XYZ file of C-alpha atoms in Angstrom:
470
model
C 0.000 0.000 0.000
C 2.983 2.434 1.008
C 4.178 1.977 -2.409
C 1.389 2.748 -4.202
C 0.688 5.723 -2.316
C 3.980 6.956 -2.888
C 3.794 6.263 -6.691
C 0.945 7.573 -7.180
C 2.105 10.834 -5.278
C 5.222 11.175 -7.773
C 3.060 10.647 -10.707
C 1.085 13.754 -9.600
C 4.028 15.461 -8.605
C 5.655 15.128 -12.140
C 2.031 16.689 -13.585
C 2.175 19.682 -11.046
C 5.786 20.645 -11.797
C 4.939 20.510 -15.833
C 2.370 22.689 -15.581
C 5.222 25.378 -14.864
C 3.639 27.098 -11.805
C 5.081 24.925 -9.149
C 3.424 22.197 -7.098
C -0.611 23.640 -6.800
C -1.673 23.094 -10.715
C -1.822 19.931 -12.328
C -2.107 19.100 -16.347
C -3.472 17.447 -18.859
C -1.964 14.231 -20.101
C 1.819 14.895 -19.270
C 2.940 15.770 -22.572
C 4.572 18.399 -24.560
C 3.363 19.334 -28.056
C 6.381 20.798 -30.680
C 5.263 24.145 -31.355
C 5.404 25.320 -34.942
C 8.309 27.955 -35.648
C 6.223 31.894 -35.462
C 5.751 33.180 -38.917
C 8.722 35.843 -39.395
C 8.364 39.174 -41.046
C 12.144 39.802 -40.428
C 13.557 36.521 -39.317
C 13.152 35.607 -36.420
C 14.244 32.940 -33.112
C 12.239 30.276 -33.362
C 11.110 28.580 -30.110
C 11.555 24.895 -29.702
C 9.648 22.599 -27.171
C 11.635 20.160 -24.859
C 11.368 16.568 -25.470
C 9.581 14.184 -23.301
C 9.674 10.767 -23.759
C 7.598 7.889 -22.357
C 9.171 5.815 -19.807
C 8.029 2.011 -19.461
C 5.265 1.736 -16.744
C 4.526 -1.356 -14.865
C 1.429 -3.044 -14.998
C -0.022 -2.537 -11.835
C 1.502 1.229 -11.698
C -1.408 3.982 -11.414
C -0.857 6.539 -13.935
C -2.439 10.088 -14.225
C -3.956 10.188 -17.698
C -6.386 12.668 -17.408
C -5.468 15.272 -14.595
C -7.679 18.717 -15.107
C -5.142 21.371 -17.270
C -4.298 24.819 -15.450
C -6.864 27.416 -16.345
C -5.673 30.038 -13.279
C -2.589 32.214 -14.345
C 0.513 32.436 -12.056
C 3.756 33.123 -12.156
C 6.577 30.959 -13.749
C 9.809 31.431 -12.418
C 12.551 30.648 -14.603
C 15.359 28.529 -12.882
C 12.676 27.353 -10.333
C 9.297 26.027 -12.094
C 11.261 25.420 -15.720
C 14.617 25.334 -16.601
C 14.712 27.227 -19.192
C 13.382 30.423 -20.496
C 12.164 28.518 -23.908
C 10.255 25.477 -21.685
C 8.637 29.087 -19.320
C 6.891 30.316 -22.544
C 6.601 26.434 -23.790
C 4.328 26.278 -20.445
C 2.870 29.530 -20.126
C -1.317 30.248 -20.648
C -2.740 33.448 -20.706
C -2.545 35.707 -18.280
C 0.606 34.169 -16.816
C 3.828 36.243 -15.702
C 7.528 34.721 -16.514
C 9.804 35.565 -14.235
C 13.094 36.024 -15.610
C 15.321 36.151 -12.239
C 18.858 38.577 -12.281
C 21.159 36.586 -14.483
C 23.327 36.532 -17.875
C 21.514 34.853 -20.301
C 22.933 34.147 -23.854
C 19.865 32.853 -25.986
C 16.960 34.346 -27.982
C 13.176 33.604 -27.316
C 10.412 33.540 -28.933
C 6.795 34.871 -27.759
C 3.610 33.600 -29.634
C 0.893 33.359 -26.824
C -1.866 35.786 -26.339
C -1.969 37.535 -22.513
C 1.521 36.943 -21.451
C 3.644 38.838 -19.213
C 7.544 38.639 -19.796
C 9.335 40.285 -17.253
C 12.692 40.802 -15.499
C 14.120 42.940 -13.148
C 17.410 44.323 -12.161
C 20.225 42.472 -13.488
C 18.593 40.351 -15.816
C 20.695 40.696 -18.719
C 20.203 39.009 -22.433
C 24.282 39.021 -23.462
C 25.337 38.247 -27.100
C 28.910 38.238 -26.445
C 29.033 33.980 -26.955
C 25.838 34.255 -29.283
C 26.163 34.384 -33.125
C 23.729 36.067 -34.966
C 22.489 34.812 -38.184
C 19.514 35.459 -40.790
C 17.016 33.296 -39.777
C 17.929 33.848 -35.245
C 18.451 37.279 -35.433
C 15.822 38.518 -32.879
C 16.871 38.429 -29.333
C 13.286 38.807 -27.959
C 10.453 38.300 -30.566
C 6.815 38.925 -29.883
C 3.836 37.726 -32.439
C 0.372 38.174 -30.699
C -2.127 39.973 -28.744
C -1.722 41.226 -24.739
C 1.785 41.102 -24.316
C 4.224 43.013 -22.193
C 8.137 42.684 -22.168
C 9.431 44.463 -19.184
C 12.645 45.187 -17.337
C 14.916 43.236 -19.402
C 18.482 44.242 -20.517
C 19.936 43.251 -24.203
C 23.716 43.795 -24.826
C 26.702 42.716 -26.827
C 24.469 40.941 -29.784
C 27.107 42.314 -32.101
C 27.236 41.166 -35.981
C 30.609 41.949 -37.936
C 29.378 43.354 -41.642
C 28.378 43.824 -44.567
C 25.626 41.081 -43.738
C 22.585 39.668 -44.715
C 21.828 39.276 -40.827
C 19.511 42.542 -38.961
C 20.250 42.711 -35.329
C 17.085 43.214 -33.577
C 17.110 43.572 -29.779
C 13.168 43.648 -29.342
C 10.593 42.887 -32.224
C 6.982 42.997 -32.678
C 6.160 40.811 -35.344
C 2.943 42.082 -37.682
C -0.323 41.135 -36.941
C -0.150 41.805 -33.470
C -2.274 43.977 -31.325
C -1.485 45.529 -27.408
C 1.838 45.052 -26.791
C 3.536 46.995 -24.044
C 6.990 47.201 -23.770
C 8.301 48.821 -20.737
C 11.587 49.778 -18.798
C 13.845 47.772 -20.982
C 17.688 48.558 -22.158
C 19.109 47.627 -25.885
C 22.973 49.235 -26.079
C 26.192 48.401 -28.030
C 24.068 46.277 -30.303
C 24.616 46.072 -33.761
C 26.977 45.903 -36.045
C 31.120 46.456 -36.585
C 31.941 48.121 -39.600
C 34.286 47.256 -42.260
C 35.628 50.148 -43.420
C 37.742 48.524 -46.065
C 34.210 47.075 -48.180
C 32.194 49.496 -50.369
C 29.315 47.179 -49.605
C 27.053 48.836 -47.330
C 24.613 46.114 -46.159
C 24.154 46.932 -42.443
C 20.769 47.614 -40.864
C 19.974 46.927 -36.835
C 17.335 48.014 -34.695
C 17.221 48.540 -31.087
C 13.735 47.988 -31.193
C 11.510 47.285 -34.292
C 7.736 47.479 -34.640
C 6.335 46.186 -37.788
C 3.057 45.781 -39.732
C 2.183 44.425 -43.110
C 0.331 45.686 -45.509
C -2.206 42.623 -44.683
C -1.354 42.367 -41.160
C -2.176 45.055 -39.387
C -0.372 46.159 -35.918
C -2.556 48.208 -33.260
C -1.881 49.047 -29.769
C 1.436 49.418 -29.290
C 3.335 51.229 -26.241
C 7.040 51.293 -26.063
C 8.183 53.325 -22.658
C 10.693 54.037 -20.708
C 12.877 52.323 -22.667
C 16.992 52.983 -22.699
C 18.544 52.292 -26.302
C 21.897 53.544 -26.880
C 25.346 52.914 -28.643
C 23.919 51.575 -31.294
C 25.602 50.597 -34.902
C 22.524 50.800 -36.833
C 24.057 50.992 -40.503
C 21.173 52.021 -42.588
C 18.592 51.467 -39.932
C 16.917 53.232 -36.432
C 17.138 52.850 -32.917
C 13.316 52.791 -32.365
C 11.109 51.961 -35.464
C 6.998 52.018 -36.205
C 7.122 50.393 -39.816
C 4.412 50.123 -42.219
C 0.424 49.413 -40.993
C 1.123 50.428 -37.663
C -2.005 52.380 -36.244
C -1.789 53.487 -32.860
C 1.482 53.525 -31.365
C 2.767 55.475 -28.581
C 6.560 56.126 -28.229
C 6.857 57.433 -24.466
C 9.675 58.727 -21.881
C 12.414 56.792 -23.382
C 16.159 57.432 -23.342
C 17.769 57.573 -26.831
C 21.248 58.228 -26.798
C 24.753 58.075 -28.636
C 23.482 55.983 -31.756
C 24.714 56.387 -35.434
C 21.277 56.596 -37.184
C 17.664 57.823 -36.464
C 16.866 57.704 -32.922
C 12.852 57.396 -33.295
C 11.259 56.541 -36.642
C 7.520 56.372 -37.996
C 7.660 55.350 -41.600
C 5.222 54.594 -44.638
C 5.469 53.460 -48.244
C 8.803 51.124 -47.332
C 7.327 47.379 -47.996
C 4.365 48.931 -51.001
C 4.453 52.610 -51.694
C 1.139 52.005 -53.967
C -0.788 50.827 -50.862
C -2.284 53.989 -48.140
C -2.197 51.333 -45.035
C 1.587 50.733 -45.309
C 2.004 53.609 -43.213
C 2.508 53.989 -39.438
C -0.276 56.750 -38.127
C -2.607 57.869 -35.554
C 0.285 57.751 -33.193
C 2.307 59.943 -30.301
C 5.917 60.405 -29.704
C 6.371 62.434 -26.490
C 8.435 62.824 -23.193
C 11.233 61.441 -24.943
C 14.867 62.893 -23.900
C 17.147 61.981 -27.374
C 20.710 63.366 -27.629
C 23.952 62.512 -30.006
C 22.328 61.249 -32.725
C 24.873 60.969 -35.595
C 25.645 59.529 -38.343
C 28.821 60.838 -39.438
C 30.610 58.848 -42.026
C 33.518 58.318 -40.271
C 31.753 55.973 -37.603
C 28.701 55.099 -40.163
C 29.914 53.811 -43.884
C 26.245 53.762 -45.227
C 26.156 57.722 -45.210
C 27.955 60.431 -46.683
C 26.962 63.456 -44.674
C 25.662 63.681 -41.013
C 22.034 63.621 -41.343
C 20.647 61.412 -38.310
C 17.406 62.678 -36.857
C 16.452 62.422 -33.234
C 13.116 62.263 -34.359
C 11.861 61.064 -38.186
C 8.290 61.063 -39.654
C 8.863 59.800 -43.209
C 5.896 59.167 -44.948
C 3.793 58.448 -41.709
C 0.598 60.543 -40.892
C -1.803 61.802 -38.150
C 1.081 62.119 -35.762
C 1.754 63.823 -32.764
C 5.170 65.215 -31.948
C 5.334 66.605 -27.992
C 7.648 67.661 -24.908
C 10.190 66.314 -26.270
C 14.101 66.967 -25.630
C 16.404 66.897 -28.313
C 19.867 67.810 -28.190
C 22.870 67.826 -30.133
C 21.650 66.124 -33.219
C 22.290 66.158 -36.937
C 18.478 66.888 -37.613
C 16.269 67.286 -34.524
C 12.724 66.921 -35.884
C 11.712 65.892 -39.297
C 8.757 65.465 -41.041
C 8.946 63.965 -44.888
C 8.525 61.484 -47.086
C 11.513 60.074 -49.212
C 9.191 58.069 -51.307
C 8.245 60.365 -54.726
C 4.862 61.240 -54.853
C 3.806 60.106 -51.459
C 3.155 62.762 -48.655
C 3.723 63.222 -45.070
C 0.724 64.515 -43.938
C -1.488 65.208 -40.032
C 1.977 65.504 -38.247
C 1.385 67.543 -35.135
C 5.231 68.860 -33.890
C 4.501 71.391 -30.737
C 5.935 71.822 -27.099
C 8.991 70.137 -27.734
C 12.514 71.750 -26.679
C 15.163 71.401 -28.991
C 19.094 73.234 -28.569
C 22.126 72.116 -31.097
C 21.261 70.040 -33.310
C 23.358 71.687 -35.946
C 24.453 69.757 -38.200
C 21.583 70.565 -40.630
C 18.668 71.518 -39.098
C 16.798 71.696 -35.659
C 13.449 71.205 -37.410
C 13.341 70.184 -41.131
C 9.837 69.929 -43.243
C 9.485 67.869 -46.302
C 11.603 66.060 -48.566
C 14.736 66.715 -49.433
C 15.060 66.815 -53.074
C 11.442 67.656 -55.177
C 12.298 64.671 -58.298
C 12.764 61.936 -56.087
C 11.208 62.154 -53.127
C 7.886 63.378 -51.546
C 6.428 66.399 -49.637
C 4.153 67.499 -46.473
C 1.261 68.584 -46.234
C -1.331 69.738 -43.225
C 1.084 69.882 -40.873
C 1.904 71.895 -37.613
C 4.777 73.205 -36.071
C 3.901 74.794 -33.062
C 4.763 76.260 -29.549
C 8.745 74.523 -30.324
C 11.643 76.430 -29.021
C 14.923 75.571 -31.130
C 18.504 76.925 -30.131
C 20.935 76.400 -33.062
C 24.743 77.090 -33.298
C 25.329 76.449 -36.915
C 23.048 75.279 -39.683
C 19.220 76.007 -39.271
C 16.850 76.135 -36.884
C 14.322 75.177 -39.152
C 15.059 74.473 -42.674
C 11.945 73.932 -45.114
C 12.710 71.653 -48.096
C 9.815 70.180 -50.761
C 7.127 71.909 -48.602
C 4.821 74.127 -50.290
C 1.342 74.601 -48.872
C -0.509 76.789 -47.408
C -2.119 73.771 -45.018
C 1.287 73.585 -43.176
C 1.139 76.230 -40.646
C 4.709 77.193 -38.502
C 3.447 79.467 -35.814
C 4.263 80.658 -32.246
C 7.587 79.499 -32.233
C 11.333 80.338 -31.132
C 13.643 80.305 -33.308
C 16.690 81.655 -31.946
C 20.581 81.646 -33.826
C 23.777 82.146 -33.088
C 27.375 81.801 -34.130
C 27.209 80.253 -37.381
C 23.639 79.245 -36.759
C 20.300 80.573 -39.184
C 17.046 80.916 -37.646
C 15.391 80.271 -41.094
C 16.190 78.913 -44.709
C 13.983 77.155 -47.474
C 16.004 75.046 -49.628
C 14.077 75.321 -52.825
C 12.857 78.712 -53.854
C 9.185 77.976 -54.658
C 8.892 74.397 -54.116
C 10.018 75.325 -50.218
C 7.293 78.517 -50.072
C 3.417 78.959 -49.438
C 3.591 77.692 -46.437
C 1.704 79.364 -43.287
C 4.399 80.897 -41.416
C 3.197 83.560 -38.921
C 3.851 84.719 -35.233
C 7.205 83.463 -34.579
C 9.888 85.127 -32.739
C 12.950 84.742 -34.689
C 16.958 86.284 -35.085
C 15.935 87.104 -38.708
C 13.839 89.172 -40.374
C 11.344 87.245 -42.514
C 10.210 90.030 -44.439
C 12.020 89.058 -47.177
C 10.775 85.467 -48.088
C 7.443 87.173 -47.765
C 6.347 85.890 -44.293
C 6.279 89.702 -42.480
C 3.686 88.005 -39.664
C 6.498 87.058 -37.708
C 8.719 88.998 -35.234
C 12.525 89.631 -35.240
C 14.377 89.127 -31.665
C 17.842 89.866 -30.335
C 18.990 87.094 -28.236
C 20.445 87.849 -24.694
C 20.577 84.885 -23.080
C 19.920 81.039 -23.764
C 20.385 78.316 -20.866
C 19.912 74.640 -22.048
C 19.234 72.066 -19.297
C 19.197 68.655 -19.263
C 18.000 67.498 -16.037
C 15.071 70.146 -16.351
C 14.719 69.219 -20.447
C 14.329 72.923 -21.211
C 15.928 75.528 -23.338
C 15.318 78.857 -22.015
C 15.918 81.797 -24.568
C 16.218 85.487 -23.328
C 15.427 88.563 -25.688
């Protein structure tokens, strides 16, 4: 009788621990089924589920065949209820929390459940360093589905050595999906190491890259307080909204000493013929980004230094505010560099903006009128920009009267221009009235704006302000 008892005991024991939550849930028929690989947009790690194989049961052993499966979510701790990251998501239902304890971890994973919370906390560290890269596991933490947060995780050294076919991605949503928060997580020295001795400029890395298909659509999405910095990004952007993303929110995150675009909303890349292959209806605010560059001397895949903090190129009904950018090639830009395709609904007020000088501070509309696109309908408003050298707001293939510039700072000195329009008529009929500027406007026919003498400017970054006296 005793040993009945006690096999019957470890035979419900093994069902409690597989359900992943400890000893207080029990499953259904012990028994892991392979999960397919997640459909991949831009490559991605595929999960694999652990292998369990039948052992040879006596006779007269009871066996658990039917236990009742887990329907209350709980926590999984990794290290404690699994062993592995892979087997926590293998065992996961929604609603459930993995825990990913303080730790180096050198792996990718793979998210594809609805209502799952992945989360770590201080110390827990995704490291590349031992990890190679390649075109088909090139995601460190890939999400595909609906009610998902990533949280407090840290993603380092995934480092690729280029050209290569292979796009470093620290986090990705995959298309199709639909709420997914991602919160308090770090992405730095990520990327790629340049050869500077190979014309070929295949490089492109993301610190974190939202996508959605033309056919897929991607709603919902919150990225937040997220840190992403010394990044190689090649071609590519730090924070990305690509394609049929509607409703996004890019908020209070730290984007810092990368060589490409520090926050991106972009249309028209994957089917410039299609409207939804645009990211819209979204918000970038509360952001703090500084040292964006991408000067050719660090980043092959450009010629010039033209890295903006923030890019809208070719998305629409946007909304661009308090945000801190500093020290720059381009602070704010709205465009499209698709021809024929416009920019339009982009809503760029409140933010504070000081030295971004290697082109512009703010910069509306495309940059050359036969081969690439234009703005329309949008609003610059309430900004202050502080500029050293180069503009403080440069208007390029931008001409229409639905783009109104108004109630703004402008303020120049040394070397710096409070105004310039790049293309005669192509960069005019825009609504440019009531802003205080070191240049007198009169003459490019905008005489609804006031001319100021700077006397002071004081640019802080632990306040996020630029304060101009006059």
């Amino acid at each position: 009788m005793k040993s009945f008892l006690a096999l019957m005991a470890a035979a419900v024991l093994s069902a409690c621990l597989l359900s992943g939550c400890g000893t207080k849930d029990i499953v259904k028929d012990v028994e892991t089924v392979p999960t397919a690989a997640p459909e991949q947009d831009a490559t991605a790690a595929p999960t694999t589920a652990p292998v369990v194989t039948d052992e040879p049961v006596a006779a007269d052993t009871p066996v658990v065949t039917d236990a009742p499966a887990r329907t209350e979510a709980c926590t999984i701790t990794v290290g404690v209820d699994t062993a592995t990251i892979t087997e926590a998501v293998d065992k996961a239902i929604a609603g459930d929390i993995i825990f990913v304890p303080k730790g180096i971890y050198s792996e990718t994973v793979g998210i594809e459940k609805d209502g799952i919370t992945f989360r770590g906390e201080e110390g827990t560290i995704f490291d590349g360093t031992d990890y190679d890269l390649t075109p088909d596991d090139n995601v460190v933490v890939w999400v595909k589905g609906n009610n998902i947060a990533v949280e407090n995780i840290e993603i380092r050294n995934f480092i690729v050595e280029g050209p290569s076919d292979t796009c470093p991605i620290g986090i990705q949503v995959a298309k199709g999906s639909s709420n997914v928060t991602i919160r308090n997580c770090k992405v730095h020295d990520h990327g790629f190491i340049y050869d500077y001795t190979d014309d070929d400029d295949n490089y492109n890395a993301h610190g974190i890259y939202v996508s959605g298909g033309v056919n897929k659509q991607t709603t919902d999405i919150l990225v937040e307080g997220c840190e992403l910095y010394n990044l190689h990004l090649g071609s590519s952007e730090s924070l990305v909204f690509n394609g049929n993303v509607v409703g996004f929110e890019a908020k209070d995150n730290y984007i810092h000493d990368c060589d490409n675009i520090g926050i991106d909303a972009i249309g028209y890349e994957q089917d410039e013929d299609n409207e939804k292959d645009a990211a819209r209806n979204g918000k970038i605010h509360g952001n703090y980004v500084t040292n964006i560059c991408s000067d050719p001397a660090v980043n092959p895949t450009y010629d010039s230094m033209c890295a903006d903090g923030i890019y809208v190129d070719g998305g629409r009904d946007i909304e661009i505010y308090d945000n801190f950018v500093t020290n720059c090639d381009i602070g704010i830009e709205i465009a499209s560099e698709h021809q024929g395709k416009v920019t339009s609904g982009i809503n760029v007020h409140d933010n504070m903006l000081a030295w971004n000088n290697s082109w512009a501070g703010i910069c509306v509309g495309g940059y050359d009128p036969e081969e690439t696109g234009t703005a329309r309908g949008c609003t610059v408003k309430n900004n202050t920009v502080y500029n050293t050298s180069s503009y403080c707001i440069v208007i390029q293939y931008a001409c229409d009267a639905s783009n109104v510039i108004e109630d703004n700072i402008f303020a120049a000195e040394g070397d710096g221009i409070a105004y310039g329009d790049e293309f005669e008529e192509l960069s005019r009929g825009n609504t440019i009235r009531s802003n205080k500027m070191t240049i007198d406007m009169d003459g490019f026919g905008y005489p609804e704006n006031e001319r100021i003498n700077v006397t002071g400017v004081t640019v802080d970054a632990e306040s996020r302000t630029v304060t101009v006296e006059y």
